[in-house]
PDB file of C-alpha atoms and ligand atoms in Angstrom:
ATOM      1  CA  UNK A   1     -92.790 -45.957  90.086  1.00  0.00           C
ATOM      2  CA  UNK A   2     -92.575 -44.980  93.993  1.00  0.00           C
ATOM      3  CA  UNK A   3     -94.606 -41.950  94.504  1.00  0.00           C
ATOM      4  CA  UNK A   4     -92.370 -39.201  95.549  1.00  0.00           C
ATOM      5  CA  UNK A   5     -91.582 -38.723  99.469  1.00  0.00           C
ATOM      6  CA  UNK A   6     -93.836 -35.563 100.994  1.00  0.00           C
ATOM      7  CA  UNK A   7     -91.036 -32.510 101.563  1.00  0.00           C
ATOM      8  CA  UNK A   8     -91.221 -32.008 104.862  1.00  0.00           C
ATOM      9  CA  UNK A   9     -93.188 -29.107 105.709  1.00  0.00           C
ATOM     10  CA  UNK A  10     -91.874 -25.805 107.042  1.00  0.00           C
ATOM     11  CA  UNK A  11     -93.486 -25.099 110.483  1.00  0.00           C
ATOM     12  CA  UNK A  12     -96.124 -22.520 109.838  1.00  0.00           C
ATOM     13  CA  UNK A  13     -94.886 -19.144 111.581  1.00  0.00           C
ATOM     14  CA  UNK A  14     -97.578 -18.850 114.601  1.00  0.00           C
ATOM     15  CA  UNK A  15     -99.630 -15.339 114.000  1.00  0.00           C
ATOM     16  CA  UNK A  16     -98.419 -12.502 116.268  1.00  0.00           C
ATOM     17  CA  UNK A  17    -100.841 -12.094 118.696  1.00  0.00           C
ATOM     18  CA  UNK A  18    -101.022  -8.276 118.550  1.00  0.00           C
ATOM     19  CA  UNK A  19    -100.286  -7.221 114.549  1.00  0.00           C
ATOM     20  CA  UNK A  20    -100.378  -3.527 112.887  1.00  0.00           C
ATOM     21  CA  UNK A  21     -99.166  -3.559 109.449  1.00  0.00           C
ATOM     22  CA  UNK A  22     -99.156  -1.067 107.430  1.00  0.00           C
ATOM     23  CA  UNK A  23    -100.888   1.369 110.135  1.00  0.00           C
ATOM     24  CA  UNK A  24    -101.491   5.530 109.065  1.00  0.00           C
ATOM     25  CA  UNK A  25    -103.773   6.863 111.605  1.00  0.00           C
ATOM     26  CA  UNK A  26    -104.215  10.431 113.789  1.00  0.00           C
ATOM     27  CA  UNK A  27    -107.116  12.757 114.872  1.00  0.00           C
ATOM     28  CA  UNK A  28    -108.921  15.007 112.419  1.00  0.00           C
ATOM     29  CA  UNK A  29    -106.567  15.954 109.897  1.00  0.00           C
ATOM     30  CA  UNK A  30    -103.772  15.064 111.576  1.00  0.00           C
ATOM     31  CA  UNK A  31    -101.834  11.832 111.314  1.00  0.00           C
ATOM     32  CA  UNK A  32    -100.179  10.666 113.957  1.00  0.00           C
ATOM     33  CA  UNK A  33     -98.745   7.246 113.050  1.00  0.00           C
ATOM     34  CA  UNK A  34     -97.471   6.708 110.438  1.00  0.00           C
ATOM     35  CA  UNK A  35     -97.097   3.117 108.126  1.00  0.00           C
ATOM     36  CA  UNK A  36     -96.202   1.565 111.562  1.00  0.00           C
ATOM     37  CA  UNK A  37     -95.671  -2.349 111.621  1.00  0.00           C
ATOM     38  CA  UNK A  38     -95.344  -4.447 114.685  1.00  0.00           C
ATOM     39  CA  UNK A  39     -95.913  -7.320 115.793  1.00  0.00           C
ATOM     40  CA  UNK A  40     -96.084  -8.858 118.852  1.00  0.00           C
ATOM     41  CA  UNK A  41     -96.081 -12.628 119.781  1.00  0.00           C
ATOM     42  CA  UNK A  42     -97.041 -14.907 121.942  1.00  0.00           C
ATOM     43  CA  UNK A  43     -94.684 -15.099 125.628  1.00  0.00           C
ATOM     44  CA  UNK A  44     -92.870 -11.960 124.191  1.00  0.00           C
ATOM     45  CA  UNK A  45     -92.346  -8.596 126.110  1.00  0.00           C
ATOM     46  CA  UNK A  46     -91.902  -5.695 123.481  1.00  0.00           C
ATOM     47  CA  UNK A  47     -90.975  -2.224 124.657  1.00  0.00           C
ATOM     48  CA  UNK A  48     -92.013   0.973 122.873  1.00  0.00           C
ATOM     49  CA  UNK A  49     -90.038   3.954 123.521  1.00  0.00           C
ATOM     50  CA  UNK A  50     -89.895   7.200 122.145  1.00  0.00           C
ATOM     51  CA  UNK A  51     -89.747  11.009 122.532  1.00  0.00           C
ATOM     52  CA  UNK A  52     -93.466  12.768 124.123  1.00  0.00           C
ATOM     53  CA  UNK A  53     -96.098  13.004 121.482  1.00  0.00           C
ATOM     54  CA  UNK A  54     -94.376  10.647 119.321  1.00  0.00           C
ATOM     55  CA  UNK A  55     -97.321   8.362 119.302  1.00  0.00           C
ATOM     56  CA  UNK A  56     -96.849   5.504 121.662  1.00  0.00           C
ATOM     57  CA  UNK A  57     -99.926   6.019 123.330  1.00  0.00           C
ATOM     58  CA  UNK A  58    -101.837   6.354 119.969  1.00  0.00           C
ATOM     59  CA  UNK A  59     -99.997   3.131 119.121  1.00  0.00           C
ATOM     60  CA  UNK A  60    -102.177   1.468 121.966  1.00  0.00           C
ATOM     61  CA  UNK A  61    -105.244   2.961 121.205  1.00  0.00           C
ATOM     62  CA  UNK A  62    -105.532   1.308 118.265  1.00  0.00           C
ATOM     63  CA  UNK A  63    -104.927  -2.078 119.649  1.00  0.00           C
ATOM     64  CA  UNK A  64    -107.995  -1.292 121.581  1.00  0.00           C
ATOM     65  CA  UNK A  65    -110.408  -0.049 118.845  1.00  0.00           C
ATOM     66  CA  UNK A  66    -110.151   3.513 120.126  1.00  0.00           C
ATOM     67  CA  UNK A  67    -109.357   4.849 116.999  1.00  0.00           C
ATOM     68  CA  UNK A  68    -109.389   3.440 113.615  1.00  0.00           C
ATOM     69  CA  UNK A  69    -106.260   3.687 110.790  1.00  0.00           C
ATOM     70  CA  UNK A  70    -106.867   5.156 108.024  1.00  0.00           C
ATOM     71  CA  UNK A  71    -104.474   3.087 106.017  1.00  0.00           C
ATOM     72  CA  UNK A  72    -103.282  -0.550 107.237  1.00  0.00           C
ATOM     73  CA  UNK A  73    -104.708  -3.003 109.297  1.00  0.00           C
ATOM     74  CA  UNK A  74    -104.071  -3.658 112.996  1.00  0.00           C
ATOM     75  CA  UNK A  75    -105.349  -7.042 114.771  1.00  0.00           C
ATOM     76  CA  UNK A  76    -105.529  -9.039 118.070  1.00  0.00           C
ATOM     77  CA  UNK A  77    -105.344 -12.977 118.214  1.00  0.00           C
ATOM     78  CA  UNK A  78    -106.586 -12.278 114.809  1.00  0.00           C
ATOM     79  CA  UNK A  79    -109.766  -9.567 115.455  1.00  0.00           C
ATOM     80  CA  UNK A  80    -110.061  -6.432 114.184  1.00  0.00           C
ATOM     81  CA  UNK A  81    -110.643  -3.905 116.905  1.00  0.00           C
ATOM     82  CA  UNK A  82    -112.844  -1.762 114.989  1.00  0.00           C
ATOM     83  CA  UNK A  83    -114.960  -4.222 113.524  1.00  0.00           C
ATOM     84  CA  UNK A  84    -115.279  -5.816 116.611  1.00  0.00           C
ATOM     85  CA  UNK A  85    -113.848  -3.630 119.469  1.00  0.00           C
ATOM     86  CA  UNK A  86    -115.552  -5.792 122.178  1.00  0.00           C
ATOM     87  CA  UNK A  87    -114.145  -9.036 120.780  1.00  0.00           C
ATOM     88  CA  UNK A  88    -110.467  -7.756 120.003  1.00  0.00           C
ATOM     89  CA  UNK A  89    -110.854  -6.064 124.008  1.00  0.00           C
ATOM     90  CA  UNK A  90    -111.964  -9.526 125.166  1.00  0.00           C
ATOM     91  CA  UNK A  91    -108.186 -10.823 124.227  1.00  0.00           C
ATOM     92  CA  UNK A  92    -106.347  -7.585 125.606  1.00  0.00           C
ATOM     93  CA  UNK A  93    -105.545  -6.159 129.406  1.00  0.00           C
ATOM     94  CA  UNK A  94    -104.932  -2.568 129.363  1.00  0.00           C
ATOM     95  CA  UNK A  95    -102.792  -0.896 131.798  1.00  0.00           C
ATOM     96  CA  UNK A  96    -102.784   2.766 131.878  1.00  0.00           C
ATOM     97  CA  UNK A  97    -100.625   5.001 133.325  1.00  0.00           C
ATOM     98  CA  UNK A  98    -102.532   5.595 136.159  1.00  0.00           C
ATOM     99  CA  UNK A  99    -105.021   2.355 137.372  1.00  0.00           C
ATOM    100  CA  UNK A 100    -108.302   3.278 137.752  1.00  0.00           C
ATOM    101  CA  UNK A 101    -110.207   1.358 140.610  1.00  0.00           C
ATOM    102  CA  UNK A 102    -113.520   1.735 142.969  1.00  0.00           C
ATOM    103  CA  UNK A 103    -111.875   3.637 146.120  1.00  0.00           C
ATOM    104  CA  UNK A 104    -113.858   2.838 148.196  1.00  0.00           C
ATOM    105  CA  UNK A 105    -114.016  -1.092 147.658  1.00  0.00           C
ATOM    106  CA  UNK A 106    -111.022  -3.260 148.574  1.00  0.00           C
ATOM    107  CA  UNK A 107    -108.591  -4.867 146.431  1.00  0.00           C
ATOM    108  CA  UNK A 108    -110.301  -8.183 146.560  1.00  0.00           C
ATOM    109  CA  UNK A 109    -114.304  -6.440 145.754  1.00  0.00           C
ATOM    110  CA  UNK A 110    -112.396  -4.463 142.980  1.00  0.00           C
ATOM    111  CA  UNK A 111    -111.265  -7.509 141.352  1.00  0.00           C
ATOM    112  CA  UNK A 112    -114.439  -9.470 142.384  1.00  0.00           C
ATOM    113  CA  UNK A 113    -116.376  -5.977 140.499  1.00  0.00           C
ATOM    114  CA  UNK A 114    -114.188  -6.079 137.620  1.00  0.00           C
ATOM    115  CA  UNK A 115    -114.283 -10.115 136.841  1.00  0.00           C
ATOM    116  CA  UNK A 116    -118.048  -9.155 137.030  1.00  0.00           C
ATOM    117  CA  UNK A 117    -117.654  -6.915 134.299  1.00  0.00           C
ATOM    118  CA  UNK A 118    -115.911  -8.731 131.848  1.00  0.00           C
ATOM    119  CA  UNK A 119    -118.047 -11.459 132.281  1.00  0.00           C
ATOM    120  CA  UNK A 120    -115.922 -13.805 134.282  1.00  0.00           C
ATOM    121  CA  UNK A 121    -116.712 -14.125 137.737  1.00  0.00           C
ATOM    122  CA  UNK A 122    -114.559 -16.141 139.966  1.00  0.00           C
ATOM    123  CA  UNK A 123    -114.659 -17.166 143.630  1.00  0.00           C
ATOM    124  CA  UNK A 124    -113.267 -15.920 146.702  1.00  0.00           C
ATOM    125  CA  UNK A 125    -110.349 -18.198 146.444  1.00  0.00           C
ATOM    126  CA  UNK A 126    -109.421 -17.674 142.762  1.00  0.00           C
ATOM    127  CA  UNK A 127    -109.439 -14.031 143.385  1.00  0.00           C
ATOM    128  CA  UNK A 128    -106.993 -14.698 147.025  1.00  0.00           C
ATOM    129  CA  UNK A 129    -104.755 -16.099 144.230  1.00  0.00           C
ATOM    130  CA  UNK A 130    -104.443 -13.420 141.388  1.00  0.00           C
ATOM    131  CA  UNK A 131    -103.573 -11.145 144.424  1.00  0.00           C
ATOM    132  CA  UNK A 132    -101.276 -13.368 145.762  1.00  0.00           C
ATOM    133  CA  UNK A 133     -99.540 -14.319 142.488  1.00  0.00           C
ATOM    134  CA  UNK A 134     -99.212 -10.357 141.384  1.00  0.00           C
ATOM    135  CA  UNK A 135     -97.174 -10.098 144.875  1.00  0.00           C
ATOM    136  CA  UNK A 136     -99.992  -7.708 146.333  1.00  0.00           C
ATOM    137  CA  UNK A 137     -99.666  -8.357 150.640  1.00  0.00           C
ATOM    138  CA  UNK A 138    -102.453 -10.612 151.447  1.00  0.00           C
ATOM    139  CA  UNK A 139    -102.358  -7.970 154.847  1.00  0.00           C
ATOM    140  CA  UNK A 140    -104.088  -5.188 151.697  1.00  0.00           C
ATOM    141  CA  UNK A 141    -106.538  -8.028 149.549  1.00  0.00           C
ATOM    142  CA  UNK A 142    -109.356  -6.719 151.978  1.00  0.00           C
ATOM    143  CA  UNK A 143    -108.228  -2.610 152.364  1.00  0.00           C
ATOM    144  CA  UNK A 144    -109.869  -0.064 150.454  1.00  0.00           C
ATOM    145  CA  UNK A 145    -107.740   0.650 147.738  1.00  0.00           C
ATOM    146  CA  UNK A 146    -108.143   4.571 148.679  1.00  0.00           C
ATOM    147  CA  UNK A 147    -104.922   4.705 150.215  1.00  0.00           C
ATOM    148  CA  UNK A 148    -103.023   2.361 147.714  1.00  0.00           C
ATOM    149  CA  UNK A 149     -99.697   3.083 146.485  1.00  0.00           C
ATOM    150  CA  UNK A 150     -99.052   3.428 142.353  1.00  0.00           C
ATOM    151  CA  UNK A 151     -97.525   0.296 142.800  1.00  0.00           C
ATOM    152  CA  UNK A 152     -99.811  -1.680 144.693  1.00  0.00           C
ATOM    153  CA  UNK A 153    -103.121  -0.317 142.124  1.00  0.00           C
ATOM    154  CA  UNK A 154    -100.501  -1.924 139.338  1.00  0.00           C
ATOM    155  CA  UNK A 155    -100.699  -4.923 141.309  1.00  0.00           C
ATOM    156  CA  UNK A 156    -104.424  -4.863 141.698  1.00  0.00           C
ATOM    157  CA  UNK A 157    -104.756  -4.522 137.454  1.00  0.00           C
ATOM    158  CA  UNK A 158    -102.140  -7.306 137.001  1.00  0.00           C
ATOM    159  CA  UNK A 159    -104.180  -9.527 139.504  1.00  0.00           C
ATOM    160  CA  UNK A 160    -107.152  -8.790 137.208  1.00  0.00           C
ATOM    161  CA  UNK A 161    -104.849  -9.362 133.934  1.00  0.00           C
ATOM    162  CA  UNK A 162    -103.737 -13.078 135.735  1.00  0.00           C
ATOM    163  CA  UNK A 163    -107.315 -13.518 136.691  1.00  0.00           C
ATOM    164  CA  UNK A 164    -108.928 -13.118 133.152  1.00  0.00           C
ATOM    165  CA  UNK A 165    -105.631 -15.419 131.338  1.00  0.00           C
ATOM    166  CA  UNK A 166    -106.116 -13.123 128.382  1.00  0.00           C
ATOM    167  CA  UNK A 167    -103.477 -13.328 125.275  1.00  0.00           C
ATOM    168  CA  UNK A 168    -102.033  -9.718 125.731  1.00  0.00           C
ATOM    169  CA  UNK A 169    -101.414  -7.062 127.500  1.00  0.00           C
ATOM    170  CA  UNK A 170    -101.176  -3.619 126.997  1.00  0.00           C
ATOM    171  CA  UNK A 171     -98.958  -1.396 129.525  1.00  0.00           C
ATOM    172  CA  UNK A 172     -98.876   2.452 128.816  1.00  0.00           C
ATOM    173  CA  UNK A 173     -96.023   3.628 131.036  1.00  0.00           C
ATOM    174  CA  UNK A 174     -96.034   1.070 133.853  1.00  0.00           C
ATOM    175  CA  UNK A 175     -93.222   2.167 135.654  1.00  0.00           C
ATOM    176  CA  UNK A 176     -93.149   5.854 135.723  1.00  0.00           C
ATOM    177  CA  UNK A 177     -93.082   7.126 139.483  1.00  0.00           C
ATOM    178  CA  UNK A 178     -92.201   3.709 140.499  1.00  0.00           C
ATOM    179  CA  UNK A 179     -89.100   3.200 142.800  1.00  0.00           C
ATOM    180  CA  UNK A 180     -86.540   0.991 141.729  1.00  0.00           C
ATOM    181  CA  UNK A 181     -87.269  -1.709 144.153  1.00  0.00           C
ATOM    182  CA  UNK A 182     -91.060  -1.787 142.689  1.00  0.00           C
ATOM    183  CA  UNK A 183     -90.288  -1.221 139.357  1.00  0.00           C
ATOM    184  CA  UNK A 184     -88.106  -4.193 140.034  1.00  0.00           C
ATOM    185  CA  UNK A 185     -90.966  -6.308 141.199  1.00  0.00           C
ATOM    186  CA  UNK A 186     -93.314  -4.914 138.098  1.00  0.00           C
ATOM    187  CA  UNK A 187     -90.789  -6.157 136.113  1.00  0.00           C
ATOM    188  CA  UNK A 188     -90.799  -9.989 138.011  1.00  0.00           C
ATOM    189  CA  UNK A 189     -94.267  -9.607 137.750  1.00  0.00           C
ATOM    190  CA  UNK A 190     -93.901  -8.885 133.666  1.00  0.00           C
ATOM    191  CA  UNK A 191     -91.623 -11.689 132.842  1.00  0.00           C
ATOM    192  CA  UNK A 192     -94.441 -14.033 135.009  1.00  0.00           C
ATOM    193  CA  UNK A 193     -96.676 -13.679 132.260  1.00  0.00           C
ATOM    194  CA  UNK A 194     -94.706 -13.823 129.628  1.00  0.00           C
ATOM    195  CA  UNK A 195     -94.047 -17.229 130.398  1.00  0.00           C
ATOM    196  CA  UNK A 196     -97.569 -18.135 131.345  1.00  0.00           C
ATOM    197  CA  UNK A 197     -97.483 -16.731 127.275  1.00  0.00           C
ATOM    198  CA  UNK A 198     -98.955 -13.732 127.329  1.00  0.00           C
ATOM    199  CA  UNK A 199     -97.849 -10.985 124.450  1.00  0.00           C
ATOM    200  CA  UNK A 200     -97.449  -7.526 126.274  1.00  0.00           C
ATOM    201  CA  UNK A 201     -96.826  -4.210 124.673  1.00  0.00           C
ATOM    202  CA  UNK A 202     -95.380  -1.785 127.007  1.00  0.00           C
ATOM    203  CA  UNK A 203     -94.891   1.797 126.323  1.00  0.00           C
ATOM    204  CA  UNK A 204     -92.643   3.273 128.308  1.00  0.00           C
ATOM    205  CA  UNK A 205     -89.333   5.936 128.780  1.00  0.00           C
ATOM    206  CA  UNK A 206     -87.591   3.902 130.577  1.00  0.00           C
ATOM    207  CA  UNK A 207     -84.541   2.223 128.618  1.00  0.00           C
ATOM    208  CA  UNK A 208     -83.051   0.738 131.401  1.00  0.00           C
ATOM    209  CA  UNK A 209     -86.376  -0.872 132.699  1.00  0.00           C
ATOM    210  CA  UNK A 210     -87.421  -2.043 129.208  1.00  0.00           C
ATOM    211  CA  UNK A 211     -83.459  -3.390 128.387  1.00  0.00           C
ATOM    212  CA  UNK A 212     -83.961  -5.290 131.797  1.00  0.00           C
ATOM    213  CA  UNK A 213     -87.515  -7.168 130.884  1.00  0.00           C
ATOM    214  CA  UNK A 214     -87.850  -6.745 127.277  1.00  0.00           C
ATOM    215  CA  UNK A 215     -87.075  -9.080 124.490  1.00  0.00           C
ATOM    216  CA  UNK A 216     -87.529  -5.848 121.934  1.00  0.00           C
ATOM    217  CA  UNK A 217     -87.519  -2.625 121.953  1.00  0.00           C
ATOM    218  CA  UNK A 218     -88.972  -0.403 119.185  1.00  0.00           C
ATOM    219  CA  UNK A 219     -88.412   3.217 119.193  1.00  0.00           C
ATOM    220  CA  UNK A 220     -91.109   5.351 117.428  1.00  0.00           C
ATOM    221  CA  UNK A 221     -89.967   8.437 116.075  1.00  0.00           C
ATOM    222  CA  UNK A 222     -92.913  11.601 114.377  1.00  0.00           C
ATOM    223  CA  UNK A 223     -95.322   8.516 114.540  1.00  0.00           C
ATOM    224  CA  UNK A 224     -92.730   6.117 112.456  1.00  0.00           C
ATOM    225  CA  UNK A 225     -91.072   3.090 113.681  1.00  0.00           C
ATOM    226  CA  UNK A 226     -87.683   3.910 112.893  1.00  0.00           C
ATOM    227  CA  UNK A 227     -85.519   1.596 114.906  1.00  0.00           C
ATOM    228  CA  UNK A 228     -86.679  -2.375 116.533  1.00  0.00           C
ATOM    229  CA  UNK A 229     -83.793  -4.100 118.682  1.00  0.00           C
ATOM    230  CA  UNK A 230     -83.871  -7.498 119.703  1.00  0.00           C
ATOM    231  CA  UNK A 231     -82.280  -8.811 122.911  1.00  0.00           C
ATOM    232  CA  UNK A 232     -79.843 -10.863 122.745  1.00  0.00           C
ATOM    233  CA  UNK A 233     -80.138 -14.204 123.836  1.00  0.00           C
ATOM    234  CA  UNK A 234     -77.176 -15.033 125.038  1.00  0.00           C
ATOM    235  CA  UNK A 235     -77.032 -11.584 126.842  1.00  0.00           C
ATOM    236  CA  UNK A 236     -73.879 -10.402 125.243  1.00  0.00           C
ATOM    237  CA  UNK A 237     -74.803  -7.485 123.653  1.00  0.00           C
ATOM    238  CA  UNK A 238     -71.540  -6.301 126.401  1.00  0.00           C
ATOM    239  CA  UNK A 239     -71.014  -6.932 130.080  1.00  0.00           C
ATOM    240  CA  UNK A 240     -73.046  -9.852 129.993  1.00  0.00           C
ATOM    241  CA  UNK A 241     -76.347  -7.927 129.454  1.00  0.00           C
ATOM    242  CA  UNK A 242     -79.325  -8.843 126.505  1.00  0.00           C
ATOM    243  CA  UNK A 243     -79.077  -5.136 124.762  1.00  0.00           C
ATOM    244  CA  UNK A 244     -76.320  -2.509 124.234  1.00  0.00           C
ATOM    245  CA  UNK A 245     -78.276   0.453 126.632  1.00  0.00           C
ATOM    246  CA  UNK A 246     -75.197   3.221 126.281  1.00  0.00           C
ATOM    247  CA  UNK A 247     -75.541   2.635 122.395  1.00  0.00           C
ATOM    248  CA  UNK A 248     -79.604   2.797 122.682  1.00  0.00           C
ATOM    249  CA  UNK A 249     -79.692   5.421 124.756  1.00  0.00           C
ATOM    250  CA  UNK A 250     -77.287   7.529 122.426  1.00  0.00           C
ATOM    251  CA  UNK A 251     -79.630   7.006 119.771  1.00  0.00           C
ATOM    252  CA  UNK A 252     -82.262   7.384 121.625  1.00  0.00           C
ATOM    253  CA  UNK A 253     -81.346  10.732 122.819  1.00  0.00           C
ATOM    254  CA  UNK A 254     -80.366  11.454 119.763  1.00  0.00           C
ATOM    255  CA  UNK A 255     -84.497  11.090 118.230  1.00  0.00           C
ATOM    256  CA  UNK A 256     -85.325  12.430 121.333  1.00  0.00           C
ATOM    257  CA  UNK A 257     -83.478  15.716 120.807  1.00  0.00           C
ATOM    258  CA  UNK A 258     -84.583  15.741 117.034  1.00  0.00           C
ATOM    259  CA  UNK A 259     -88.073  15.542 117.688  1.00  0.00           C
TER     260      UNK A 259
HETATM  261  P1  LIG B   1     -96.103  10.883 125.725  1.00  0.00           P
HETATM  262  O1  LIG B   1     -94.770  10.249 125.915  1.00  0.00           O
HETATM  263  O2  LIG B   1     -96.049  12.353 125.944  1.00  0.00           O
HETATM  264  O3  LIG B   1     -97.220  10.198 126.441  1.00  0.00           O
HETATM  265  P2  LIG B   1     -96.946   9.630 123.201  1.00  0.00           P
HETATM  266  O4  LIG B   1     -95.813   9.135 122.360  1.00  0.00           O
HETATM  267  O5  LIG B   1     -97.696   8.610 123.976  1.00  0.00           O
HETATM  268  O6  LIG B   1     -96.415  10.799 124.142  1.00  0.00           O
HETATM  269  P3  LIG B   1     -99.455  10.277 121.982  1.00  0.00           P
HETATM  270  O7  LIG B   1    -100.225  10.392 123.253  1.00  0.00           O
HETATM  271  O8  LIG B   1     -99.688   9.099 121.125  1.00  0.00           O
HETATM  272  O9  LIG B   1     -97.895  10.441 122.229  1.00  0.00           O
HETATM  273  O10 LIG B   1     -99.759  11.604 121.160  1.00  0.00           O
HETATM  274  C1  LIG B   1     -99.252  11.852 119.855  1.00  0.00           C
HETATM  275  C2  LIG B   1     -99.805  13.162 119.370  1.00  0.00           C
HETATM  276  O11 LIG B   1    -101.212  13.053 119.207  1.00  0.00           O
HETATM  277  C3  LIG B   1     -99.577  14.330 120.347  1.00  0.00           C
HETATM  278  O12 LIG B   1     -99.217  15.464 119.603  1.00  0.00           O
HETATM  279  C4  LIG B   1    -100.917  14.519 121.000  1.00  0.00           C
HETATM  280  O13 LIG B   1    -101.120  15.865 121.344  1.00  0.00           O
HETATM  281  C5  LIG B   1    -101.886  14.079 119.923  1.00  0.00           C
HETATM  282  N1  LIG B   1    -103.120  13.515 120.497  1.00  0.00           N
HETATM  283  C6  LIG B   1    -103.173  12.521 121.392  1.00  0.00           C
HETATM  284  N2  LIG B   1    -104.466  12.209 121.689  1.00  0.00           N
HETATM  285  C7  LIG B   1    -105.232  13.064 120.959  1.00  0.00           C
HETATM  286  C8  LIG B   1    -106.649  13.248 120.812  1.00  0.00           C
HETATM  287  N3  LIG B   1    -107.520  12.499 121.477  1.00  0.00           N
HETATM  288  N4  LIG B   1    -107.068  14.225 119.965  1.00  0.00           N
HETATM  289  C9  LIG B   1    -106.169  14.985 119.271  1.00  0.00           C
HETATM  290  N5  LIG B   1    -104.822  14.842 119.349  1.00  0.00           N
HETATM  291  C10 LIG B   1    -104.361  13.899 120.186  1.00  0.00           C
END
């Protein structure tokens, strides 16, 4: 009798590289999020919008082991960040709003500094080339960052983020108080890494930002996820573009209002 053929096998579905399933958390007695799931994957830009205090921020902090859920489970490249906050923070980037940096060092000393501290020096020339590639003037790699623009400190943190080749990224309102012009470039900058693979989360208010750059926007609503968009690929969600912003933003206003 011939043995039967092996059924070809499915591909496996790769693991998202940030994952919360299931996630209840808050502070005290309080919960804040609320049985959110999301995932994000490898060389994918996901944008998280929603109304202030909704929990977007919270969101992030539990990628980075800042706070633990109380129901669920929430893991990067596989690593629980409260079990092992250093290990899950070894995968991620974090962006805040506002970039902390050494003011008195320049951009190239701050990176130097900061490669240091995550335990990955590099040389002068490696360093030359995260600034270059994250579009910072090679006229500012050796000016204290002091005087630095918002957008040029962003630069600085996504020269680090380029620098350390980590697996995701974590953005927590990149592009507020950005011009259009450098929000434009943030967002160049953005879709660099994606293809290099990176996974980025990216809270942000910004619709029209995260329809330009994003390949899926969630909108969290009292801590739940109640609505997840994904571009479309062959940008004709109308006009040519990847999502439907005038029907977003309706609904987005909409939550926004209700909140
Ligand atoms: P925004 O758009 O205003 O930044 P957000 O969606 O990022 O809002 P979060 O910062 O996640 O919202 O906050 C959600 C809720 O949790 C808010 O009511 C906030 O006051 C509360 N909160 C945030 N951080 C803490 C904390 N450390 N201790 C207690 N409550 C907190």
């Amino acid at each position: 009798m011939q043995p039967h053929p092996t059924p070809p096998q499915a591909p496996a579905t790769p693991a998202a590289v940030l994952h919360a399933s299931g996630v209840t958390a808050g502070y005290g007695a309080r919960t804040i999020v609320q049985h959110l799931d999301l995932q994000v994957h490898r060389g994918q830009i996901y944008a998280l919008l929603g109304s202030n205090g909704a929990g977007k921020t919270t969101t992030l902090s539990l990628f980075l082991g800042f706070l633990a859920p109380t129901a669920g489970s929430v893991r990067v490249q596989g690593i629980d960040p409260v079990a092992d906050p250093d290990g899950a923070r070894r995968q991620l980037a974090y962006i805040p709003e506002n970039v902390a940096l050494y003011e008195h060092l320049s951009a190239r000393e701050n990176l130097a500094y900061l490669l240091d501290l995550a335990g990955q020096p590099e040389d002068a020339q490696a360093i030359g080339q995260a600034l270059q590639a994250a579009g910072l003037d090679p006229a500012a790699h050796g000016r204290r960052v002091g005087g630095f623009s918002k957008g040029m400190r962003q630069k600085v943190a996504i020269a680090l983020a380029l620098a350390r080749r980590v697996p995701a990224l974590l953005l927590d309102e990149p592009t507020s108080g950005l011009d259009p012009q450098a929000t434009a470039e943030f967002n160049r900058l953005l879709a660099l890494l994606r293809a290099q693979g990176v996974a980025i989360l990216m809270v942000t208010h910004d619709l029209l930002g995260a329809a330009d750059v994003a390949d899926r926007i969630g909108f969290i609503d009292a801590g739940r996820l109640v609505e997840e968009v994904a571009a479309d690929s062959n940008g004709d969600s109308g006009g040519g573009e990847r999502f439907d912003v005038r029907a977003l933003h309706r609904r987005y206003a909409a939550q926004g209002a209700a909140a």
